[in-house]
Amino acid sequence: MDHLYTAPHEIERRSFEIITRELGERALDPLEEPVIKRVIHTTADFSFADTLTFAHDAVARGLEALRAGATIVTDTNMALSGISKPALAKLGCTATCFMADPEVAEAARAAGTTRAHASMDRACAIDGPLIIAVGNAPTALLRLCELMDAGRIDPALVIGVPVGFVNVVEAKEELLARTVPAIVARGRKGGSTVATAIVNALLYEITRAGHR
Amino acid sequence: MDHLYTAPHEIERRSFEIITRELGERALDPLEEPVIKRVIHTTADFSFADTLTFAHDAVARGLEALRAGATIVTDTNMALSGISKPALAKLGCTATCFMADPEVAEAARAAGTTRAHASMDRACAIDGPLIIAVGNAPTALLRLCELMDAGRIDPALVIGVPVGFVNVVEAKEELLARTVPAIVARGRKGGSTVATAIVNALLYEITRAGHR
C-alpha cells in the first residue's frame, strides 16, 4: 500500500486540482472561489457550488473583520474544534462557543429556551468585530435575526449553514432577508464541518497569501 | 418567527419521520437502519443510504464492544468533540484522539510519517475492546490495515469514513478487503460529522433503548 501514502500538503494540493477540474467551466467570483472550493474539499459534495450564497459583500466584510482581530462565535464545540488555531493566533483573532458555558445553560433554563438560543444572547456582550458561525442549530440563527432586528448585535459576517430537515431552510431564508453580510448554504445541507471550512477558507486567504 | 421555534427533541423526532418517509419503500436491515438514518440526519444527504456498507456483523460487534466498555479512538479532535459524553459515561466507555498528543507528534517526526499514521501505532497500546473511527485521514486507515495485517491491533469495529479526493476511495476498499467488522461510506464522501453520527447511533441504541 506504499503507493497510497501521500504527504498531507500534497493531498490538499492534488485535491484542489481535482475540484478545479471537476468544476469545469463554471465562472466563480474570485473572492468566493476559495470558500466554495474548501467546502467541496471538506464534503466531497459539489452541490455546494450551487447552494452557497454570498450576500452583502460577505467575503470582503469577513476578511476585514479577521484582519481587525475578530471574535468568532460558533454554535457547536465541534465547529470550534475544527477552526485553525495557528491561523487564529497569527491574526490575533479568537474563537469561542458558549454551548458548554454554565451561565448560558442557566439562562436557557431560566428563560425556557435552548442553549443555542441563549448563546446568541451571550454573544451580544462581545466587543469588537464579530463573526457568527452557525453549523447546527436553526434556533441560533432565528434568535440572531431577532437580536439584529432589535439592534442588540451587529455582526460583521454571519455564516449560516445549519443542516437538517426542520426549520433549517426557513431559518436560512430569514437570515438572507436581512442586510447583514452572510454566507449561507441554501437548502437542507450544511453542518459543523461546513461552518469550519468557511471560517478556515477566510483565515487562509490572509495567512497563506502568497503561498499558493 | 415564533412558529419556527421548536424544542430540540421534537426537531429530532420530526426529522427522523421525514427521513423515514423520504427513504420510502427501501428495505433496511433493522440493525443498520438507525446508523443509516442518523448519518442522513447529520448530513441531509440521502446518498449515504446507498454508500454505507456494513461488513462482518459490524453493528452487532460494535454494540457488544460498547456494552463491554470500549475505548473509541478518533482520527480528529473534531470527531471526538461530537461524541455524546453522557452516553459514553452511562456505558463506562471512553473516547480519545491522539492527534494533539505530543508523544505522537514526536513519533511522527522521528519516523517521517504523519500524526494520523502515528496515532494508529499509539492505539495498539490500548487494552480492552477497541473501536477506531476515521473520518478524515486515509493514511490512518491505511496504517491501521498494516497494523492489523501484522497482528499488532485487533479492533472490535472500524468506522472508515474519511472524506476526500486523494487515496480516500482506495483506503476504504483496503479496509473492506480485511475481515475486521467495518462500517464504511464507500466513495469520496464521509467526514468527522459522519464518523461521530455513526458512533452516536450505536451509543444511543443502548442508552436510549425503550425510549423510542
mmCIF file with all atom_site columns, C-alpha atoms in Angstrom, chain A:
data_model
loop_
_atom_site.group_PDB
_atom_site.id
_atom_site.type_symbol
_atom_site.label_atom_id
_atom_site.label_alt_id
_atom_site.label_comp_id
_atom_site.label_asym_id
_atom_site.label_entity_id
_atom_site.label_seq_id
_atom_site.pdbx_PDB_ins_code
_atom_site.Cartn_x
_atom_site.Cartn_y
_atom_site.Cartn_z
_atom_site.occupancy
_atom_site.B_iso_or_equiv
_atom_site.pdbx_formal_charge
_atom_site.auth_seq_id
_atom_site.auth_comp_id
_atom_site.auth_asym_id
_atom_site.auth_atom_id
_atom_site.pdbx_PDB_model_num
ATOM 1   C CA . MET A 1 1   ? 0.000   0.000  0.000   1.00 0.00 ? 1   MET A CA 1
ATOM 2   C CA . ASP A 1 2   ? 3.071   2.262  -0.007  1.00 0.00 ? 2   ASP A CA 1
ATOM 3   C CA . HIS A 1 3   ? 1.989   3.988  -3.215  1.00 0.00 ? 3   HIS A CA 1
ATOM 4   C CA . LEU A 1 4   ? -1.057  5.307  -1.314  1.00 0.00 ? 4   LEU A CA 1
ATOM 5   C CA . TYR A 1 5   ? 0.912   7.238  1.291   1.00 0.00 ? 5   TYR A CA 1
ATOM 6   C CA . THR A 1 6   ? 0.986   10.923 0.357   1.00 0.00 ? 6   THR A CA 1
ATOM 7   C CA . ALA A 1 7   ? 2.034   13.915 2.464   1.00 0.00 ? 7   ALA A CA 1
ATOM 8   C CA . PRO A 1 8   ? -0.926  15.969 3.775   1.00 0.00 ? 8   PRO A CA 1
ATOM 9   C CA . HIS A 1 9   ? 0.035   19.212 1.963   1.00 0.00 ? 9   HIS A CA 1
ATOM 10  C CA . GLU A 1 10  ? 0.422   17.242 -1.271  1.00 0.00 ? 10  GLU A CA 1
ATOM 11  C CA . ILE A 1 11  ? -3.006  15.607 -0.728  1.00 0.00 ? 11  ILE A CA 1
ATOM 12  C CA . GLU A 1 12  ? -4.518  19.067 -0.277  1.00 0.00 ? 12  GLU A CA 1
ATOM 13  C CA . ARG A 1 13  ? -2.834  20.428 -3.420  1.00 0.00 ? 13  ARG A CA 1
ATOM 14  C CA . ARG A 1 14  ? -3.972  17.494 -5.573  1.00 0.00 ? 14  ARG A CA 1
ATOM 15  C CA . SER A 1 15  ? -7.478  17.633 -4.069  1.00 0.00 ? 15  SER A CA 1
ATOM 16  C CA . PHE A 1 16  ? -7.914  21.274 -5.069  1.00 0.00 ? 16  PHE A CA 1
ATOM 17  C CA . GLU A 1 17  ? -6.652  20.419 -8.580  1.00 0.00 ? 17  GLU A CA 1
ATOM 18  C CA . ILE A 1 18  ? -9.303  17.717 -8.888  1.00 0.00 ? 18  ILE A CA 1
ATOM 19  C CA . ILE A 1 19  ? -12.017 20.056 -7.553  1.00 0.00 ? 19  ILE A CA 1
ATOM 20  C CA . THR A 1 20  ? -10.987 22.775 -10.042 1.00 0.00 ? 20  THR A CA 1
ATOM 21  C CA . ARG A 1 21  ? -11.053 20.272 -12.909 1.00 0.00 ? 21  ARG A CA 1
ATOM 22  C CA . GLU A 1 22  ? -14.461 18.844 -11.960 1.00 0.00 ? 22  GLU A CA 1
ATOM 23  C CA . LEU A 1 23  ? -15.997 22.296 -11.506 1.00 0.00 ? 23  LEU A CA 1
ATOM 24  C CA . GLY A 1 24  ? -15.144 22.753 -15.189 1.00 0.00 ? 24  GLY A CA 1
ATOM 25  C CA . GLU A 1 25  ? -16.048 25.928 -17.000 1.00 0.00 ? 25  GLU A CA 1
ATOM 26  C CA . ARG A 1 26  ? -18.192 27.378 -14.226 1.00 0.00 ? 26  ARG A CA 1
ATOM 27  C CA . ALA A 1 27  ? -17.246 31.028 -13.594 1.00 0.00 ? 27  ALA A CA 1
ATOM 28  C CA . LEU A 1 28  ? -16.733 31.683 -9.879  1.00 0.00 ? 28  LEU A CA 1
ATOM 29  C CA . ASP A 1 29  ? -16.312 35.076 -8.249  1.00 0.00 ? 29  ASP A CA 1
ATOM 30  C CA . PRO A 1 30  ? -12.615 35.281 -7.278  1.00 0.00 ? 30  PRO A CA 1
ATOM 31  C CA . LEU A 1 31  ? -13.441 36.242 -3.675  1.00 0.00 ? 31  LEU A CA 1
ATOM 32  C CA . GLU A 1 32  ? -15.996 33.434 -3.288  1.00 0.00 ? 32  GLU A CA 1
ATOM 33  C CA . GLU A 1 33  ? -13.966 30.753 -5.096  1.00 0.00 ? 33  GLU A CA 1
ATOM 34  C CA . PRO A 1 34  ? -11.653 29.728 -2.194  1.00 0.00 ? 34  PRO A CA 1
ATOM 35  C CA . VAL A 1 35  ? -14.660 29.388 0.122   1.00 0.00 ? 35  VAL A CA 1
ATOM 36  C CA . ILE A 1 36  ? -16.651 27.284 -2.341  1.00 0.00 ? 36  ILE A CA 1
ATOM 37  C CA . LYS A 1 37  ? -13.659 25.050 -3.094  1.00 0.00 ? 37  LYS A CA 1
ATOM 38  C CA . ARG A 1 38  ? -12.788 24.497 0.580   1.00 0.00 ? 38  ARG A CA 1
ATOM 39  C CA . VAL A 1 39  ? -16.376 23.494 1.363   1.00 0.00 ? 39  VAL A CA 1
ATOM 40  C CA . ILE A 1 40  ? -16.268 20.977 -1.504  1.00 0.00 ? 40  ILE A CA 1
ATOM 41  C CA . HIS A 1 41  ? -12.852 19.785 -0.242  1.00 0.00 ? 41  HIS A CA 1
ATOM 42  C CA . THR A 1 42  ? -14.432 19.168 3.178   1.00 0.00 ? 42  THR A CA 1
ATOM 43  C CA . THR A 1 43  ? -17.588 17.425 1.953   1.00 0.00 ? 43  THR A CA 1
ATOM 44  C CA . ALA A 1 44  ? -16.758 15.954 -1.490  1.00 0.00 ? 44  ALA A CA 1
ATOM 45  C CA . ASP A 1 45  ? -20.169 17.389 -2.366  1.00 0.00 ? 45  ASP A CA 1
ATOM 46  C CA . PHE A 1 46  ? -20.253 19.574 -5.474  1.00 0.00 ? 46  PHE A CA 1
ATOM 47  C CA . SER A 1 47  ? -23.862 20.638 -4.828  1.00 0.00 ? 47  SER A CA 1
ATOM 48  C CA . PHE A 1 48  ? -22.446 23.360 -2.549  1.00 0.00 ? 48  PHE A CA 1
ATOM 49  C CA . ALA A 1 49  ? -21.227 25.159 -5.681  1.00 0.00 ? 49  ALA A CA 1
ATOM 50  C CA . ASP A 1 50  ? -24.928 25.727 -6.441  1.00 0.00 ? 50  ASP A CA 1
ATOM 51  C CA . THR A 1 51  ? -26.262 26.371 -2.944  1.00 0.00 ? 51  THR A CA 1
ATOM 52  C CA . LEU A 1 52  ? -23.595 28.583 -1.343  1.00 0.00 ? 52  LEU A CA 1
ATOM 53  C CA . THR A 1 53  ? -24.939 32.132 -1.384  1.00 0.00 ? 53  THR A CA 1
ATOM 54  C CA . PHE A 1 54  ? -22.923 35.253 -0.585  1.00 0.00 ? 54  PHE A CA 1
ATOM 55  C CA . ALA A 1 55  ? -24.860 38.336 0.483   1.00 0.00 ? 55  ALA A CA 1
ATOM 56  C CA . HIS A 1 56  ? -23.800 41.964 1.067   1.00 0.00 ? 56  HIS A CA 1
ATOM 57  C CA . ASP A 1 57  ? -20.063 41.675 0.363   1.00 0.00 ? 57  ASP A CA 1
ATOM 58  C CA . ALA A 1 58  ? -19.811 38.784 2.779   1.00 0.00 ? 58  ALA A CA 1
ATOM 59  C CA . VAL A 1 59  ? -16.256 37.695 1.960   1.00 0.00 ? 59  VAL A CA 1
ATOM 60  C CA . ALA A 1 60  ? -14.801 41.230 1.927   1.00 0.00 ? 60  ALA A CA 1
ATOM 61  C CA . ARG A 1 61  ? -16.516 42.072 5.237   1.00 0.00 ? 61  ARG A CA 1
ATOM 62  C CA . GLY A 1 62  ? -15.369 38.771 6.772   1.00 0.00 ? 62  GLY A CA 1
ATOM 63  C CA . LEU A 1 63  ? -11.733 39.305 5.737   1.00 0.00 ? 63  LEU A CA 1
ATOM 64  C CA . GLU A 1 64  ? -11.856 42.871 7.046   1.00 0.00 ? 64  GLU A CA 1
ATOM 65  C CA . ALA A 1 65  ? -13.140 41.625 10.429  1.00 0.00 ? 65  ALA A CA 1
ATOM 66  C CA . LEU A 1 66  ? -10.449 38.940 10.636  1.00 0.00 ? 66  LEU A CA 1
ATOM 67  C CA . ARG A 1 67  ? -7.739  41.495 9.839   1.00 0.00 ? 67  ARG A CA 1
ATOM 68  C CA . ALA A 1 68  ? -9.113  43.586 12.717  1.00 0.00 ? 68  ALA A CA 1
ATOM 69  C CA . GLY A 1 69  ? -8.846  40.696 15.217  1.00 0.00 ? 69  GLY A CA 1
ATOM 70  C CA . ALA A 1 70  ? -12.435 39.462 15.155  1.00 0.00 ? 70  ALA A CA 1
ATOM 71  C CA . THR A 1 71  ? -14.082 37.161 17.668  1.00 0.00 ? 71  THR A CA 1
ATOM 72  C CA . ILE A 1 72  ? -15.675 34.126 16.000  1.00 0.00 ? 72  ILE A CA 1
ATOM 73  C CA . VAL A 1 73  ? -18.638 32.583 17.839  1.00 0.00 ? 73  VAL A CA 1
ATOM 74  C CA . THR A 1 74  ? -19.697 29.064 16.797  1.00 0.00 ? 74  THR A CA 1
ATOM 75  C CA . ASP A 1 75  ? -22.890 27.226 17.767  1.00 0.00 ? 75  ASP A CA 1
ATOM 76  C CA . THR A 1 76  ? -21.118 23.899 18.422  1.00 0.00 ? 76  THR A CA 1
ATOM 77  C CA . ASN A 1 77  ? -17.915 22.860 20.136  1.00 0.00 ? 77  ASN A CA 1
ATOM 78  C CA . MET A 1 78  ? -17.373 20.586 17.144  1.00 0.00 ? 78  MET A CA 1
ATOM 79  C CA . ALA A 1 79  ? -17.167 23.562 14.746  1.00 0.00 ? 79  ALA A CA 1
ATOM 80  C CA . LEU A 1 80  ? -14.946 25.411 17.219  1.00 0.00 ? 80  LEU A CA 1
ATOM 81  C CA . SER A 1 81  ? -12.598 22.449 17.448  1.00 0.00 ? 81  SER A CA 1
ATOM 82  C CA . GLY A 1 82  ? -12.003 22.421 13.667  1.00 0.00 ? 82  GLY A CA 1
ATOM 83  C CA . ILE A 1 83  ? -11.026 26.091 13.283  1.00 0.00 ? 83  ILE A CA 1
ATOM 84  C CA . SER A 1 84  ? -7.299  26.528 12.627  1.00 0.00 ? 84  SER A CA 1
ATOM 85  C CA . LYS A 1 85  ? -5.744  27.650 15.920  1.00 0.00 ? 85  LYS A CA 1
ATOM 86  C CA . PRO A 1 86  ? -2.384  28.642 14.331  1.00 0.00 ? 86  PRO A CA 1
ATOM 87  C CA . ALA A 1 87  ? -4.211  30.864 11.820  1.00 0.00 ? 87  ALA A CA 1
ATOM 88  C CA . LEU A 1 88  ? -6.302  32.484 14.581  1.00 0.00 ? 88  LEU A CA 1
ATOM 89  C CA . ALA A 1 89  ? -3.151  33.153 16.600  1.00 0.00 ? 89  ALA A CA 1
ATOM 90  C CA . LYS A 1 90  ? -1.359  34.684 13.620  1.00 0.00 ? 90  LYS A CA 1
ATOM 91  C CA . LEU A 1 91  ? -4.194  37.195 13.171  1.00 0.00 ? 91  LEU A CA 1
ATOM 92  C CA . GLY A 1 92  ? -4.844  37.883 16.848  1.00 0.00 ? 92  GLY A CA 1
ATOM 93  C CA . CYS A 1 93  ? -8.384  36.530 16.435  1.00 0.00 ? 93  CYS A CA 1
ATOM 94  C CA . THR A 1 94  ? -10.247 34.347 18.928  1.00 0.00 ? 94  THR A CA 1
ATOM 95  C CA . ALA A 1 95  ? -12.907 31.685 18.504  1.00 0.00 ? 95  ALA A CA 1
ATOM 96  C CA . THR A 1 96  ? -15.367 30.643 21.167  1.00 0.00 ? 96  THR A CA 1
ATOM 97  C CA . CYS A 1 97  ? -18.524 28.608 21.725  1.00 0.00 ? 97  CYS A CA 1
ATOM 98  C CA . PHE A 1 98  ? -20.967 29.164 24.586  1.00 0.00 ? 98  PHE A CA 1
ATOM 99  C CA . MET A 1 99  ? -22.799 25.820 24.397  1.00 0.00 ? 99  MET A CA 1
ATOM 100 C CA . ALA A 1 100 ? -20.918 24.374 27.399  1.00 0.00 ? 100 ALA A CA 1
ATOM 101 C CA . ASP A 1 101 ? -20.945 27.668 29.358  1.00 0.00 ? 101 ASP A CA 1
ATOM 102 C CA . PRO A 1 102 ? -22.768 27.080 32.693  1.00 0.00 ? 102 PRO A CA 1
ATOM 103 C CA . GLU A 1 103 ? -24.168 30.647 32.721  1.00 0.00 ? 103 GLU A CA 1
ATOM 104 C CA . VAL A 1 104 ? -25.636 30.151 29.255  1.00 0.00 ? 104 VAL A CA 1
ATOM 105 C CA . ALA A 1 105 ? -27.157 26.824 30.330  1.00 0.00 ? 105 ALA A CA 1
ATOM 106 C CA . GLU A 1 106 ? -28.667 28.544 33.374  1.00 0.00 ? 106 GLU A CA 1
ATOM 107 C CA . ALA A 1 107 ? -30.004 31.454 31.273  1.00 0.00 ? 107 ALA A CA 1
ATOM 108 C CA . ALA A 1 108 ? -31.612 28.963 28.874  1.00 0.00 ? 108 ALA A CA 1
ATOM 109 C CA . ARG A 1 109 ? -33.198 27.065 31.773  1.00 0.00 ? 109 ARG A CA 1
ATOM 110 C CA . ALA A 1 110 ? -34.488 30.271 33.382  1.00 0.00 ? 110 ALA A CA 1
ATOM 111 C CA . ALA A 1 111 ? -35.977 31.577 30.110  1.00 0.00 ? 111 ALA A CA 1
ATOM 112 C CA . GLY A 1 112 ? -37.299 28.187 28.944  1.00 0.00 ? 112 GLY A CA 1
ATOM 113 C CA . THR A 1 113 ? -35.271 28.407 25.725  1.00 0.00 ? 113 THR A CA 1
ATOM 114 C CA . THR A 1 114 ? -32.399 26.348 24.265  1.00 0.00 ? 114 THR A CA 1
ATOM 115 C CA . ARG A 1 115 ? -28.687 26.810 24.906  1.00 0.00 ? 115 ARG A CA 1
ATOM 116 C CA . ALA A 1 116 ? -28.273 27.656 21.198  1.00 0.00 ? 116 ALA A CA 1
ATOM 117 C CA . HIS A 1 117 ? -30.802 30.475 21.668  1.00 0.00 ? 117 HIS A CA 1
ATOM 118 C CA . ALA A 1 118 ? -29.143 31.722 24.891  1.00 0.00 ? 118 ALA A CA 1
ATOM 119 C CA . SER A 1 119 ? -25.693 31.534 23.218  1.00 0.00 ? 119 SER A CA 1
ATOM 120 C CA . MET A 1 120 ? -26.694 34.254 20.788  1.00 0.00 ? 120 MET A CA 1
ATOM 121 C CA . ASP A 1 121 ? -27.878 36.498 23.646  1.00 0.00 ? 121 ASP A CA 1
ATOM 122 C CA . ARG A 1 122 ? -24.498 35.892 25.279  1.00 0.00 ? 122 ARG A CA 1
ATOM 123 C CA . ALA A 1 123 ? -22.709 36.914 22.052  1.00 0.00 ? 123 ALA A CA 1
ATOM 124 C CA . CYS A 1 124 ? -24.291 40.404 22.302  1.00 0.00 ? 124 CYS A CA 1
ATOM 125 C CA . ALA A 1 125 ? -21.839 41.197 25.109  1.00 0.00 ? 125 ALA A CA 1
ATOM 126 C CA . ILE A 1 126 ? -18.762 40.747 22.899  1.00 0.00 ? 126 ILE A CA 1
ATOM 127 C CA . ASP A 1 127 ? -16.818 43.883 21.962  1.00 0.00 ? 127 ASP A CA 1
ATOM 128 C CA . GLY A 1 128 ? -15.087 44.380 18.618  1.00 0.00 ? 128 GLY A CA 1
ATOM 129 C CA . PRO A 1 129 ? -15.724 42.839 15.208  1.00 0.00 ? 129 PRO A CA 1
ATOM 130 C CA . LEU A 1 130 ? -17.821 39.684 15.392  1.00 0.00 ? 130 LEU A CA 1
ATOM 131 C CA . ILE A 1 131 ? -18.295 36.687 13.093  1.00 0.00 ? 131 ILE A CA 1
ATOM 132 C CA . ILE A 1 132 ? -21.099 34.268 13.961  1.00 0.00 ? 132 ILE A CA 1
ATOM 133 C CA . ALA A 1 133 ? -20.829 30.746 12.502  1.00 0.00 ? 133 ALA A CA 1
ATOM 134 C CA . VAL A 1 134 ? -23.904 28.518 12.804  1.00 0.00 ? 134 VAL A CA 1
ATOM 135 C CA . GLY A 1 135 ? -23.475 24.951 11.516  1.00 0.00 ? 135 GLY A CA 1
ATOM 136 C CA . ASN A 1 136 ? -26.073 23.163 13.556  1.00 0.00 ? 136 ASN A CA 1
ATOM 137 C CA . ALA A 1 137 ? -28.936 24.986 15.278  1.00 0.00 ? 137 ALA A CA 1
ATOM 138 C CA . PRO A 1 138 ? -31.565 26.822 13.237  1.00 0.00 ? 138 PRO A CA 1
ATOM 139 C CA . THR A 1 139 ? -32.815 28.308 16.537  1.00 0.00 ? 139 THR A CA 1
ATOM 140 C CA . ALA A 1 140 ? -29.446 30.070 16.925  1.00 0.00 ? 140 ALA A CA 1
ATOM 141 C CA . LEU A 1 141 ? -29.935 31.672 13.509  1.00 0.00 ? 141 LEU A CA 1
ATOM 142 C CA . LEU A 1 142 ? -33.527 32.687 14.280  1.00 0.00 ? 142 LEU A CA 1
ATOM 143 C CA . ARG A 1 143 ? -32.563 34.233 17.627  1.00 0.00 ? 143 ARG A CA 1
ATOM 144 C CA . LEU A 1 144 ? -29.709 36.058 15.917  1.00 0.00 ? 144 LEU A CA 1
ATOM 145 C CA . CYS A 1 145 ? -32.190 37.577 13.436  1.00 0.00 ? 145 CYS A CA 1
ATOM 146 C CA . GLU A 1 146 ? -34.359 38.806 16.324  1.00 0.00 ? 146 GLU A CA 1
ATOM 147 C CA . LEU A 1 147 ? -31.343 40.316 18.119  1.00 0.00 ? 147 LEU A CA 1
ATOM 148 C CA . MET A 1 148 ? -30.184 42.042 14.908  1.00 0.00 ? 148 MET A CA 1
ATOM 149 C CA . ASP A 1 149 ? -33.714 43.367 14.311  1.00 0.00 ? 149 ASP A CA 1
ATOM 150 C CA . ALA A 1 150 ? -33.703 44.757 17.864  1.00 0.00 ? 150 ALA A CA 1
ATOM 151 C CA . GLY A 1 151 ? -30.315 46.420 17.292  1.00 0.00 ? 151 GLY A CA 1
ATOM 152 C CA . ARG A 1 152 ? -28.701 44.384 20.065  1.00 0.00 ? 152 ARG A CA 1
ATOM 153 C CA . ILE A 1 153 ? -25.989 42.771 17.896  1.00 0.00 ? 153 ILE A CA 1
ATOM 154 C CA . ASP A 1 154 ? -24.276 43.798 14.666  1.00 0.00 ? 154 ASP A CA 1
ATOM 155 C CA . PRO A 1 155 ? -22.032 41.029 13.279  1.00 0.00 ? 155 PRO A CA 1
ATOM 156 C CA . ALA A 1 156 ? -19.534 41.799 10.525  1.00 0.00 ? 156 ALA A CA 1
ATOM 157 C CA . LEU A 1 157 ? -20.437 38.418 8.985   1.00 0.00 ? 157 LEU A CA 1
ATOM 158 C CA . VAL A 1 158 ? -22.883 35.595 9.669   1.00 0.00 ? 158 VAL A CA 1
ATOM 159 C CA . ILE A 1 159 ? -22.089 32.125 8.371   1.00 0.00 ? 159 ILE A CA 1
ATOM 160 C CA . GLY A 1 160 ? -25.475 30.384 8.240   1.00 0.00 ? 160 GLY A CA 1
ATOM 161 C CA . VAL A 1 161 ? -25.060 26.738 7.360   1.00 0.00 ? 161 VAL A CA 1
ATOM 162 C CA . PRO A 1 162 ? -27.164 24.648 9.770   1.00 0.00 ? 162 PRO A CA 1
ATOM 163 C CA . VAL A 1 163 ? -28.059 21.201 8.436   1.00 0.00 ? 163 VAL A CA 1
ATOM 164 C CA . GLY A 1 164 ? -31.339 19.383 8.744   1.00 0.00 ? 164 GLY A CA 1
ATOM 165 C CA . PHE A 1 165 ? -34.967 18.844 7.977   1.00 0.00 ? 165 PHE A CA 1
ATOM 166 C CA . VAL A 1 166 ? -36.960 21.049 10.375  1.00 0.00 ? 166 VAL A CA 1
ATOM 167 C CA . ASN A 1 167 ? -36.892 24.886 10.217  1.00 0.00 ? 167 ASN A CA 1
ATOM 168 C CA . VAL A 1 168 ? -33.425 24.848 8.618   1.00 0.00 ? 168 VAL A CA 1
ATOM 169 C CA . VAL A 1 169 ? -34.422 26.131 5.174   1.00 0.00 ? 169 VAL A CA 1
ATOM 170 C CA . GLU A 1 170 ? -36.699 28.724 6.801   1.00 0.00 ? 170 GLU A CA 1
ATOM 171 C CA . ALA A 1 171 ? -34.012 29.991 9.206   1.00 0.00 ? 171 ALA A CA 1
ATOM 172 C CA . LYS A 1 172 ? -31.519 30.434 6.344   1.00 0.00 ? 172 LYS A CA 1
ATOM 173 C CA . GLU A 1 173 ? -34.053 32.434 4.311   1.00 0.00 ? 173 GLU A CA 1
ATOM 174 C CA . GLU A 1 174 ? -34.803 34.623 7.354   1.00 0.00 ? 174 GLU A CA 1
ATOM 175 C CA . LEU A 1 175 ? -31.076 35.398 7.556   1.00 0.00 ? 175 LEU A CA 1
ATOM 176 C CA . LEU A 1 176 ? -30.868 36.203 3.842   1.00 0.00 ? 176 LEU A CA 1
ATOM 177 C CA . ALA A 1 177 ? -33.815 38.595 4.227   1.00 0.00 ? 177 ALA A CA 1
ATOM 178 C CA . ARG A 1 178 ? -31.619 40.805 6.477   1.00 0.00 ? 178 ARG A CA 1
ATOM 179 C CA . THR A 1 179 ? -28.958 43.282 5.353   1.00 0.00 ? 179 THR A CA 1
ATOM 180 C CA . VAL A 1 180 ? -26.147 41.600 7.323   1.00 0.00 ? 180 VAL A CA 1
ATOM 181 C CA . PRO A 1 181 ? -23.224 40.225 5.286   1.00 0.00 ? 181 PRO A CA 1
ATOM 182 C CA . ALA A 1 182 ? -23.913 36.486 5.153   1.00 0.00 ? 182 ALA A CA 1
ATOM 183 C CA . ILE A 1 183 ? -22.626 33.236 3.688   1.00 0.00 ? 183 ILE A CA 1
ATOM 184 C CA . VAL A 1 184 ? -25.454 30.704 3.527   1.00 0.00 ? 184 VAL A CA 1
ATOM 185 C CA . ALA A 1 185 ? -25.755 27.158 2.168   1.00 0.00 ? 185 ALA A CA 1
ATOM 186 C CA . ARG A 1 186 ? -29.330 27.327 0.874   1.00 0.00 ? 186 ARG A CA 1
ATOM 187 C CA . GLY A 1 187 ? -31.412 24.199 1.369   1.00 0.00 ? 187 GLY A CA 1
ATOM 188 C CA . ARG A 1 188 ? -31.048 21.408 3.904   1.00 0.00 ? 188 ARG A CA 1
ATOM 189 C CA . LYS A 1 189 ? -27.314 20.787 3.750   1.00 0.00 ? 189 LYS A CA 1
ATOM 190 C CA . GLY A 1 190 ? -24.536 22.269 5.853   1.00 0.00 ? 190 GLY A CA 1
ATOM 191 C CA . GLY A 1 191 ? -23.117 21.248 9.212   1.00 0.00 ? 191 GLY A CA 1
ATOM 192 C CA . SER A 1 192 ? -20.277 21.894 11.627  1.00 0.00 ? 192 SER A CA 1
ATOM 193 C CA . THR A 1 193 ? -17.593 20.823 9.143   1.00 0.00 ? 193 THR A CA 1
ATOM 194 C CA . VAL A 1 194 ? -19.034 23.225 6.545   1.00 0.00 ? 194 VAL A CA 1
ATOM 195 C CA . ALA A 1 195 ? -19.062 26.115 9.038   1.00 0.00 ? 195 ALA A CA 1
ATOM 196 C CA . THR A 1 196 ? -15.453 25.312 9.935   1.00 0.00 ? 196 THR A CA 1
ATOM 197 C CA . ALA A 1 197 ? -14.402 25.055 6.289   1.00 0.00 ? 197 ALA A CA 1
ATOM 198 C CA . ILE A 1 198 ? -15.813 28.521 5.551   1.00 0.00 ? 198 ILE A CA 1
ATOM 199 C CA . VAL A 1 199 ? -14.053 30.085 8.558   1.00 0.00 ? 199 VAL A CA 1
ATOM 200 C CA . ASN A 1 200 ? -10.763 28.376 7.667   1.00 0.00 ? 200 ASN A CA 1
ATOM 201 C CA . ALA A 1 201 ? -11.048 29.387 3.996   1.00 0.00 ? 201 ALA A CA 1
ATOM 202 C CA . LEU A 1 202 ? -11.297 33.040 5.080   1.00 0.00 ? 202 LEU A CA 1
ATOM 203 C CA . LEU A 1 203 ? -8.441  32.686 7.585   1.00 0.00 ? 203 LEU A CA 1
ATOM 204 C CA . TYR A 1 204 ? -6.171  31.022 4.999   1.00 0.00 ? 204 TYR A CA 1
ATOM 205 C CA . GLU A 1 205 ? -6.904  33.793 2.463   1.00 0.00 ? 205 GLU A CA 1
ATOM 206 C CA . ILE A 1 206 ? -4.952  36.078 4.794   1.00 0.00 ? 206 ILE A CA 1
ATOM 207 C CA . THR A 1 207 ? -2.445  33.765 6.496   1.00 0.00 ? 207 THR A CA 1
ATOM 208 C CA . ARG A 1 208 ? -1.447  31.835 3.373   1.00 0.00 ? 208 ARG A CA 1
ATOM 209 C CA . ALA A 1 209 ? -1.477  34.791 0.987   1.00 0.00 ? 209 ALA A CA 1
ATOM 210 C CA . GLY A 1 210 ? 1.454   34.437 -1.414  1.00 0.00 ? 210 GLY A CA 1
ATOM 211 C CA . HIS A 1 211 ? 1.909   30.738 -0.525  1.00 0.00 ? 211 HIS A CA 1
ATOM 212 C CA . ARG A 1 212 ? -0.456  29.471 -3.166  1.00 0.00 ? 212 ARG A CA 1
#
